[in-house]
Amino acid sequence: MKQDLAKFMGTDVISIRDFTAEDILAILEYARKFENYKQPILQGRILATLFYEPSTRTKLSFESAMMSLGGSVLGFSEAGASSSAKGETVYDTAKMMDGYADVLVIRHPLEGAARRAAEAADIPVINGGDGANQHPTQTFLDLFTMLKTKGTLQDLHVGFLGDLKYGRTVHSLAEAMSHFRSHMYFVAPEMLRMPDHILAELREKNIPFMETERLYDVSAELDILYVTRIQRERFPDPLDYEKVKNVYILNEKLLEHVKTDLKVLHPLPRVNEIDTSLDKYPQAEYFQQSKNGVTVRKALLSLVLGVRQ
Amino acid sequence: MISKEMKVSKLRNGAVIDHLAPGMAMKAIEFLGVRGDDSLAIGMFFESKKMGRKDILKFENRQLSREEINKIAVMSPEATVCIIKDYNVVEKFKASLPHEIEGIIRCSNPKCITNNEKVATRFVVQEKEPLLVRCQYCERAMHGNEIEFV
Ligand SMILES: [Zn+2]
């Protein structure tokens, strides 16, 4: 196993597509060692955080991960504070980081910016979200949460609820889950359906899935229910939003229609799509999921820096 | 046969690109570039039994590399190439799509880094028939009919 993990030293983490099923399982298995783990194995290492758009949670999660392993953090958050406001390219900024840090995380509104940064920098680059494209550490932490709560990623029945059209987390997660023979249930209003190109990929891989607008058609089947927020801005006609906004709000009633060991996940922050009345039940996994983000990021930092426990 | 179709003089040495999609000849020249000692005949919208219409290019004294020819396949998958030496066809082959296409096509995603910073595009050919390519930066997939050239 140790031998396997050595290959991730110096690796960029840009897209979940770059990782095979075996890679993903090896990384998630390794991440288990980082739960509640605080040892200064990354002492003297520096993480640069280049956040061209604000994302407080992702940034804090990376910083917490780096610091709890004894490393240090520098960086900026929002383009105005950086030289990109003066017209410097992502390539130049990332290249310069070779001299300042040992690993970098980039979040950028343009899609492909992280790949571009990785071409420039010799140090490993981690994608902290590039526009609507990828956010691989989110996908890793989602998978980690499933693996941890279910003991396996094979043959899970996974429901995706809410905005499946624009939600990049659900796209990446569905693609990643297709490695593991899962059954997928896409629950969304017609206007926010899973995009056809993703459904086509699933068909090609013979992954069973179904689409519905009503959660209760499928809720009894589910092992995992992954909830995303439906954003008002997505609807050109406010009336359309009004029609669907309350249909996909979860509350205690959900529990009458599900398996007792269902786990509800959400990438957070939530607005009102999961009622707080659900928080006290063991099915509510979303806060633990968020904590898992730090665990998984610790593991990834350790792997790409080649300093393992 | 080729010279008869093109109604221009026979090539002594060079290359003929036949079965280009109609209207693609100028694009192809743009990609291949014309060097000082090339002489070039361009045929556009010729009748073709196979294709209805087609374009043809003849390069005198120009050796085309496989790589160059494969670029042509991106814009015109049916294209065929004859290499001519001393008036004889010494090699004839169909252009074939490369696995990766660099700098020829534009990404259709306006939020892609390649449309916002000076970056040469890179696409991986995921399927050849029908053509499906994926941007290596923003990961958007494009079908053949959506492809625009740089
Ligand atoms: Zn692109």
Short mmCIF file of C-alpha atoms in Angstrom, two decimals, chain A residues 15 17 88-91 109-113 115-116 119 130-134 201 204, chain B residues 109-114 116-120 122 126-127 134 136-141:
data_model
loop_
_atom_site.label_atom_id
_atom_site.label_comp_id
_atom_site.label_asym_id
_atom_site.label_seq_id
_atom_site.Cartn_x
_atom_site.Cartn_y
_atom_site.Cartn_z
CA SER A 15 -10.05 16.97 -11.74
CA ARG A 17 -11.46 12.55 -13.93
CA GLU A 88 -0.98 39.15 -14.59
CA THR A 89 -1.92 35.77 -16.02
CA VAL A 90 -2.72 32.72 -13.94
CA TYR A 91 0.34 31.13 -15.53
CA PRO A 109 -13.87 31.85 -11.70
CA LEU A 110 -12.49 30.73 -15.10
CA GLU A 111 -12.82 27.07 -16.02
CA GLY A 112 -9.49 25.41 -16.67
CA ALA A 113 -7.56 27.96 -14.59
CA ARG A 115 -5.03 23.13 -15.12
CA ARG A 116 -3.25 26.17 -16.47
CA GLU A 119 1.26 23.71 -16.26
CA ASP A 130 -12.59 26.42 -11.24
CA GLY A 131 -15.84 28.11 -12.23
CA ALA A 132 -18.58 25.58 -12.94
CA ASN A 133 -16.07 22.87 -13.78
CA GLN A 134 -14.35 20.89 -11.03
CA GLU A 201 -21.90 8.99 -20.13
CA GLU A 204 -22.42 4.28 -21.95
CA ASN B 109 -17.13 27.71 -23.44
CA PRO B 110 -16.83 31.49 -22.98
CA LYS B 111 -15.73 30.94 -19.37
CA CYS B 112 -12.85 28.70 -20.42
CA ILE B 113 -9.39 30.01 -19.55
CA THR B 114 -8.37 29.56 -23.20
CA ASN B 116 -9.73 34.65 -21.55
CA GLU B 117 -5.96 34.34 -21.37
CA LYS B 118 -3.43 33.68 -24.09
CA VAL B 119 -3.35 29.88 -23.97
CA ALA B 120 -3.18 27.45 -26.88
CA ARG B 122 -5.77 21.39 -26.11
CA GLN B 126 -12.86 11.02 -27.13
CA GLU B 127 -14.75 9.57 -30.05
CA ARG B 134 -13.06 17.40 -24.80
CA GLN B 136 -8.35 19.67 -21.51
CA TYR B 137 -8.79 22.92 -19.59
CA CYS B 138 -12.49 23.44 -18.85
CA GLU B 139 -13.39 19.78 -19.68
CA ARG B 140 -16.33 20.77 -21.85
CA ALA B 141 -17.14 18.20 -24.52
#
